[in-house]
Amino acid sequence: MLQATEILNASILIVDDQEANVMLLEQVLRNAGYTRITSTMDPQAVHALHQQHRYDLILLDLQMPEMDGFEVMEGLRDIEAGSYLPVLVITAQPGHKLRALQAGAKDFVSKPFDLVEVKTRIHNMLEVRLLYQKLAEYNKSLEQMVEERTAELRESEARFQRFTELSSDWYWEQDAQGNLTRFSGPVAEMLGIGSEEEPQRWNAAERALLDAKIAAREPFLDFIYSRANLDGSTQYLQVSGEPMFDTGSRFIGYRGIGLDVTERHRIA
């Protein structure tokens, strides 16, 4: 929501080759409380003035010698490319109104002036212009916030990755179909994913219990299972995992860490 002072402090440029019209519009605006008013009777100066000051509103006469209002708007579009062209045209020719709107003007006032209409249209245009600016600033701020949050998440993910790598022998993520999507270490071998080795090498009861937890999408902590090595020894593996869900609570897979704890069991 805009405050009245925001509108009255908006920057306005009056462009008219008739000094009497310039003086009249300046007086109308000052009496209405506007404080930042600039004027010029040289249409060729408008491009440079707007490029420097970026006025919130340009009151532009269409009928001027050497360079008319349509040519002025053509130059202003270079500055406001893809943005809001803050031009309110002034014309005594009814047939020019549609052409002016097609050229990029946002509104018009007719000569001779109806002062109440002039003040109303100026106020309404400034309100729209300032709201447009606020929206652009909000979008820019939101975009920056998203970029910062994304960077934070990436940094947090990198820290988590480094931590898991330090605290485990392998780390993995699976999609909802059980396919590995991210991993470090010999995950496929240790979890038996895509492995062609004989199923009997795994402790069937332990693997059945682990598979049941995964099928039920349950988390598991320090779950130990074993398998027989080709030399007849037994290898013990410890794994912890948790199911992952998206923002709509849809299951999207598992992630977890694992350790080879064979030596620990031998010592015990």
CSV table of C-alpha atoms in Angstrom, one decimal:
chain,number,residue,atom,x,y,z
A,1,MET,CA,0.0,0.0,0.0
A,2,LEU,CA,1.3,3.4,-1.0
A,3,GLN,CA,1.5,6.4,1.4
A,4,ALA,CA,0.2,9.8,0.1
A,5,THR,CA,3.7,11.2,0.6
A,6,GLU,CA,5.2,8.6,-1.7
A,7,ILE,CA,3.0,9.8,-4.5
A,8,LEU,CA,3.6,13.5,-3.8
A,9,ASN,CA,7.4,12.9,-3.7
A,10,ALA,CA,7.4,11.2,-7.1
A,11,SER,CA,9.5,12.8,-9.8
A,12,ILE,CA,7.6,14.4,-12.7
A,13,LEU,CA,8.9,15.8,-16.0
A,14,ILE,CA,6.7,18.3,-18.0
A,15,VAL,CA,7.5,18.4,-21.8
A,16,ASP,CA,5.8,21.1,-23.8
A,17,ASP,CA,7.0,23.7,-26.3
A,18,GLN,CA,4.5,26.3,-25.0
A,19,GLU,CA,5.7,28.2,-21.9
A,20,ALA,CA,2.2,29.0,-20.9
A,21,ASN,CA,1.2,25.3,-20.7
A,22,VAL,CA,4.4,24.5,-18.8
A,23,MET,CA,3.7,27.2,-16.2
A,24,LEU,CA,0.1,26.1,-15.9
A,25,LEU,CA,0.9,22.5,-15.3
A,26,GLU,CA,3.7,23.3,-12.8
A,27,GLN,CA,1.3,25.5,-10.8
A,28,VAL,CA,-1.4,22.8,-10.8
A,29,LEU,CA,1.1,20.2,-9.6
A,30,ARG,CA,2.5,22.4,-6.9
A,31,ASN,CA,-0.9,23.4,-5.6
A,32,ALA,CA,-1.7,19.6,-5.4
A,33,GLY,CA,1.3,19.1,-3.2
A,34,TYR,CA,3.9,17.6,-5.7
A,35,THR,CA,7.4,18.6,-4.8
A,36,ARG,CA,9.7,17.1,-7.4
A,37,ILE,CA,8.8,18.8,-10.7
A,38,THR,CA,11.1,19.4,-13.7
A,39,SER,CA,10.1,20.9,-17.0
A,40,THR,CA,11.7,21.4,-20.5
A,41,MET,CA,10.5,23.0,-23.7
A,42,ASP,CA,13.1,21.1,-25.7
A,43,PRO,CA,11.8,17.6,-26.7
A,44,GLN,CA,15.3,16.6,-27.8
A,45,ALA,CA,16.5,16.9,-24.2
A,46,VAL,CA,14.0,14.4,-22.9
A,47,HIS,CA,15.9,11.2,-23.6
A,48,ALA,CA,19.0,12.4,-21.8
A,49,LEU,CA,17.0,13.8,-18.9
A,50,HIS,CA,15.1,10.6,-18.4
A,51,GLN,CA,18.2,8.4,-18.7
A,52,GLN,CA,19.8,10.4,-15.9
A,53,HIS,CA,16.8,10.9,-13.6
A,54,ARG,CA,14.3,8.0,-14.4
A,55,TYR,CA,11.2,10.1,-13.8
A,56,ASP,CA,8.2,8.4,-12.3
A,57,LEU,CA,5.9,10.4,-14.8
A,58,ILE,CA,6.5,12.3,-18.0
A,59,LEU,CA,3.8,14.7,-19.1
A,60,LEU,CA,4.4,14.8,-22.8
A,61,ASP,CA,2.9,17.2,-25.4
A,62,LEU,CA,2.4,15.5,-28.8
A,63,GLN,CA,2.4,18.5,-31.0
A,64,MET,CA,5.9,20.1,-30.9
A,65,PRO,CA,8.2,21.4,-33.6
A,66,GLU,CA,11.4,19.6,-34.8
A,67,MET,CA,10.6,16.5,-32.7
A,68,ASP,CA,7.0,15.5,-31.9
A,69,GLY,CA,5.9,13.4,-28.9
A,70,PHE,CA,5.8,10.2,-30.9
A,71,GLU,CA,9.5,10.5,-31.7
A,72,VAL,CA,10.2,11.3,-28.1
A,73,MET,CA,8.4,8.1,-27.0
A,74,GLU,CA,10.4,6.1,-29.6
A,75,GLY,CA,13.6,7.2,-27.9
A,76,LEU,CA,12.3,6.6,-24.4
A,77,ARG,CA,11.5,2.9,-25.3
A,78,ASP,CA,15.2,2.4,-25.6
A,79,ILE,CA,15.6,3.3,-21.9
A,80,GLU,CA,12.5,1.4,-20.7
A,81,ALA,CA,12.9,-1.6,-22.9
A,82,GLY,CA,10.7,-4.4,-21.6
A,83,SER,CA,9.6,-2.1,-18.7
A,84,TYR,CA,6.9,0.4,-17.9
A,85,LEU,CA,6.9,3.6,-20.0
A,86,PRO,CA,5.7,6.3,-17.6
A,87,VAL,CA,4.2,8.7,-20.2
A,88,LEU,CA,1.0,10.6,-20.0
A,89,VAL,CA,0.5,12.4,-23.3
A,90,ILE,CA,-1.1,15.8,-23.8
A,91,THR,CA,-3.0,16.4,-27.1
A,92,ALA,CA,-5.6,18.6,-28.7
A,93,GLN,CA,-6.1,16.0,-31.4
A,94,PRO,CA,-8.7,13.3,-30.5
A,95,GLY,CA,-7.4,11.2,-33.4
A,96,HIS,CA,-3.9,11.0,-31.8
A,97,LYS,CA,-5.1,9.3,-28.6
A,98,LEU,CA,-5.2,5.8,-29.9
A,99,ARG,CA,-2.0,6.2,-31.8
A,100,ALA,CA,-0.3,7.5,-28.6
A,101,LEU,CA,-1.5,4.5,-26.6
A,102,GLN,CA,-0.3,2.1,-29.3
A,103,ALA,CA,3.1,3.9,-29.2
A,104,GLY,CA,3.5,3.1,-25.5
A,105,ALA,CA,1.8,6.0,-23.6
A,106,LYS,CA,-0.1,4.8,-20.6
A,107,ASP,CA,-2.8,7.5,-20.5
A,108,PHE,CA,-3.7,10.9,-22.0
A,109,VAL,CA,-5.2,14.3,-21.2
A,110,SER,CA,-6.9,16.6,-23.7
A,111,LYS,CA,-6.4,20.3,-24.4
A,112,PRO,CA,-7.8,22.6,-23.3
A,113,PHE,CA,-7.2,21.2,-19.8
A,114,ASP,CA,-9.8,20.1,-17.4
A,115,LEU,CA,-7.7,20.6,-14.2
A,116,VAL,CA,-9.7,18.1,-12.1
A,117,GLU,CA,-9.2,15.5,-14.8
A,118,VAL,CA,-5.5,16.3,-15.1
A,119,LYS,CA,-4.9,15.9,-11.4
A,120,THR,CA,-6.9,12.7,-11.3
A,121,ARG,CA,-5.0,11.1,-14.2
A,122,ILE,CA,-1.6,12.2,-12.9
A,123,HIS,CA,-2.4,10.7,-9.4
A,124,ASN,CA,-3.7,7.4,-10.9
A,125,MET,CA,-0.7,7.0,-13.2
A,126,LEU,CA,1.8,7.7,-10.4
A,127,GLU,CA,0.1,5.2,-8.2
A,128,VAL,CA,0.3,2.5,-10.8
A,129,ARG,CA,3.9,3.5,-11.6
A,130,LEU,CA,5.1,3.3,-8.0
A,131,LEU,CA,3.3,0.0,-7.4
A,132,TYR,CA,4.9,-1.4,-10.5
A,133,GLN,CA,8.3,-0.3,-9.1
A,134,LYS,CA,7.6,-1.9,-5.7
A,135,LEU,CA,6.6,-5.1,-7.4
A,136,ALA,CA,9.8,-5.1,-9.4
A,137,GLU,CA,11.9,-4.5,-6.2
A,138,TYR,CA,10.0,-7.2,-4.4
A,139,ASN,CA,10.7,-9.7,-7.2
A,140,LYS,CA,14.3,-8.7,-7.3
A,141,SER,CA,14.5,-9.2,-3.5
A,142,LEU,CA,12.8,-12.5,-3.7
A,143,GLU,CA,15.1,-13.7,-6.5
A,144,GLN,CA,18.1,-12.7,-4.4
A,145,MET,CA,16.6,-14.5,-1.4
A,146,VAL,CA,16.2,-17.7,-3.4
A,147,GLU,CA,19.7,-17.5,-4.7
A,148,GLU,CA,21.1,-17.0,-1.2
A,149,ARG,CA,19.0,-19.9,0.2
A,150,THR,CA,20.0,-22.1,-2.7
A,151,ALA,CA,23.7,-21.3,-1.9
A,152,GLU,CA,23.1,-22.1,1.8
A,153,LEU,CA,21.5,-25.4,1.0
A,154,ARG,CA,24.3,-26.4,-1.4
A,155,GLU,CA,26.9,-25.5,1.3
A,156,SER,CA,24.9,-27.4,3.9
A,157,GLU,CA,24.7,-30.4,1.6
A,158,ALA,CA,28.4,-30.3,1.0
A,159,ARG,CA,29.1,-30.2,4.7
A,160,PHE,CA,26.7,-33.1,5.2
A,161,GLN,CA,28.4,-35.0,2.4
A,162,ARG,CA,31.9,-34.4,4.0
A,163,PHE,CA,30.6,-35.4,7.4
A,164,THR,CA,29.1,-38.7,6.1
A,165,GLU,CA,32.2,-39.5,4.2
A,166,LEU,CA,34.3,-39.0,7.4
A,167,SER,CA,32.0,-41.0,9.6
A,168,SER,CA,31.3,-43.9,7.3
A,169,ASP,CA,32.8,-46.1,4.6
A,170,TRP,CA,30.1,-45.3,2.1
A,171,TYR,CA,27.1,-43.1,1.5
A,172,TRP,CA,24.2,-43.6,-0.8
A,173,GLU,CA,20.9,-42.4,-2.1
A,174,GLN,CA,18.3,-44.4,-4.0
A,175,ASP,CA,15.2,-43.4,-5.9
A,176,ALA,CA,11.7,-44.9,-5.3
A,177,GLN,CA,12.5,-47.8,-7.6
A,178,GLY,CA,15.7,-48.7,-5.7
A,179,ASN,CA,18.1,-47.4,-8.3
A,180,LEU,CA,21.3,-45.7,-7.0
A,181,THR,CA,21.2,-42.0,-7.7
A,182,ARG,CA,24.1,-40.7,-5.6
A,183,PHE,CA,26.8,-42.6,-3.7
A,184,SER,CA,30.4,-42.8,-2.5
A,185,GLY,CA,32.4,-45.9,-1.8
A,186,PRO,CA,31.6,-49.5,-2.8
A,187,VAL,CA,27.8,-49.1,-2.2
A,188,ALA,CA,26.5,-51.5,-4.8
A,189,GLU,CA,28.7,-54.3,-3.6
A,190,MET,CA,28.0,-53.7,0.1
A,191,LEU,CA,24.3,-53.4,-0.3
A,192,GLY,CA,24.0,-56.0,-3.0
A,193,ILE,CA,22.4,-53.7,-5.4
A,194,GLY,CA,22.9,-54.9,-9.0
A,195,SER,CA,25.3,-57.6,-7.7
A,196,GLU,CA,25.4,-60.9,-9.5
A,197,GLU,CA,26.9,-62.8,-6.6
A,198,GLU,CA,25.1,-65.8,-5.2
A,199,PRO,CA,22.2,-64.9,-2.9
A,200,GLN,CA,23.3,-67.7,-0.5
A,201,ARG,CA,26.4,-65.7,0.5
A,202,TRP,CA,24.2,-63.3,2.4
A,203,ASN,CA,22.6,-64.1,5.7
A,204,ALA,CA,19.1,-64.7,4.5
A,205,ALA,CA,17.3,-63.8,7.8
A,206,GLU,CA,19.2,-60.6,8.2
A,207,ARG,CA,18.7,-59.5,4.6
A,208,ALA,CA,15.0,-60.4,4.8
A,209,LEU,CA,14.6,-58.2,7.9
A,210,LEU,CA,16.5,-55.3,6.2
A,211,ASP,CA,14.4,-55.7,3.0
A,212,ALA,CA,11.2,-55.7,5.1
A,213,LYS,CA,12.2,-52.4,6.7
A,214,ILE,CA,12.9,-50.8,3.4
A,215,ALA,CA,9.7,-52.2,1.9
A,216,ALA,CA,7.8,-50.6,4.8
A,217,ARG,CA,9.7,-47.4,4.3
A,218,GLU,CA,11.0,-47.4,7.9
A,219,PRO,CA,14.2,-45.8,9.1
A,220,PHE,CA,16.9,-48.1,10.5
A,221,LEU,CA,19.9,-47.3,12.7
A,222,ASP,CA,23.1,-49.3,13.0
A,223,PHE,CA,21.5,-52.4,11.4
A,224,ILE,CA,24.1,-55.2,11.1
A,225,TYR,CA,24.0,-57.9,8.5
A,226,SER,CA,26.6,-60.3,7.2
A,227,ARG,CA,27.8,-62.4,4.3
A,228,ALA,CA,30.2,-65.2,3.6
A,229,ASN,CA,33.4,-64.3,1.8
A,230,LEU,CA,34.8,-66.6,-0.9
A,231,ASP,CA,37.6,-67.6,1.5
A,232,GLY,CA,35.1,-68.8,4.1
A,233,SER,CA,35.4,-65.9,6.5
A,234,THR,CA,32.4,-63.7,7.4
A,235,GLN,CA,32.1,-60.0,6.7
A,236,TYR,CA,29.9,-57.8,8.9
A,237,LEU,CA,28.3,-54.6,7.6
A,238,GLN,CA,26.6,-51.9,9.6
A,239,VAL,CA,24.1,-49.7,7.8
A,240,SER,CA,21.8,-46.8,8.8
A,241,GLY,CA,19.2,-45.3,6.4
A,242,GLU,CA,16.1,-43.2,6.3
A,243,PRO,CA,13.3,-42.8,3.7
A,244,MET,CA,13.0,-39.6,1.8
A,245,PHE,CA,9.8,-37.8,0.9
A,246,ASP,CA,9.1,-34.7,-1.2
A,247,THR,CA,7.0,-31.7,-0.2
A,248,GLY,CA,3.8,-33.6,-1.1
A,249,SER,CA,4.7,-36.5,1.3
A,250,ARG,CA,5.4,-38.7,-1.7
A,251,PHE,CA,8.1,-41.4,-1.2
A,252,ILE,CA,11.1,-40.7,-3.4
A,253,GLY,CA,13.7,-43.1,-2.1
A,254,TYR,CA,16.3,-43.9,0.6
A,255,ARG,CA,19.5,-42.4,1.8
A,256,GLY,CA,22.0,-43.8,4.3
A,257,ILE,CA,25.5,-44.6,5.4
A,258,GLY,CA,27.4,-47.8,6.0
A,259,LEU,CA,30.5,-49.3,7.6
A,260,ASP,CA,32.4,-52.5,7.4
A,261,VAL,CA,32.5,-53.6,11.1
A,262,THR,CA,34.2,-57.0,10.5
A,263,GLU,CA,37.2,-56.1,12.6
A,264,ARG,CA,35.0,-54.9,15.5
A,265,HIS,CA,33.3,-58.3,15.5
A,266,ARG,CA,36.5,-60.2,15.4
A,267,ILE,CA,37.8,-58.3,18.5
A,268,ALA,CA,34.6,-58.9,20.3
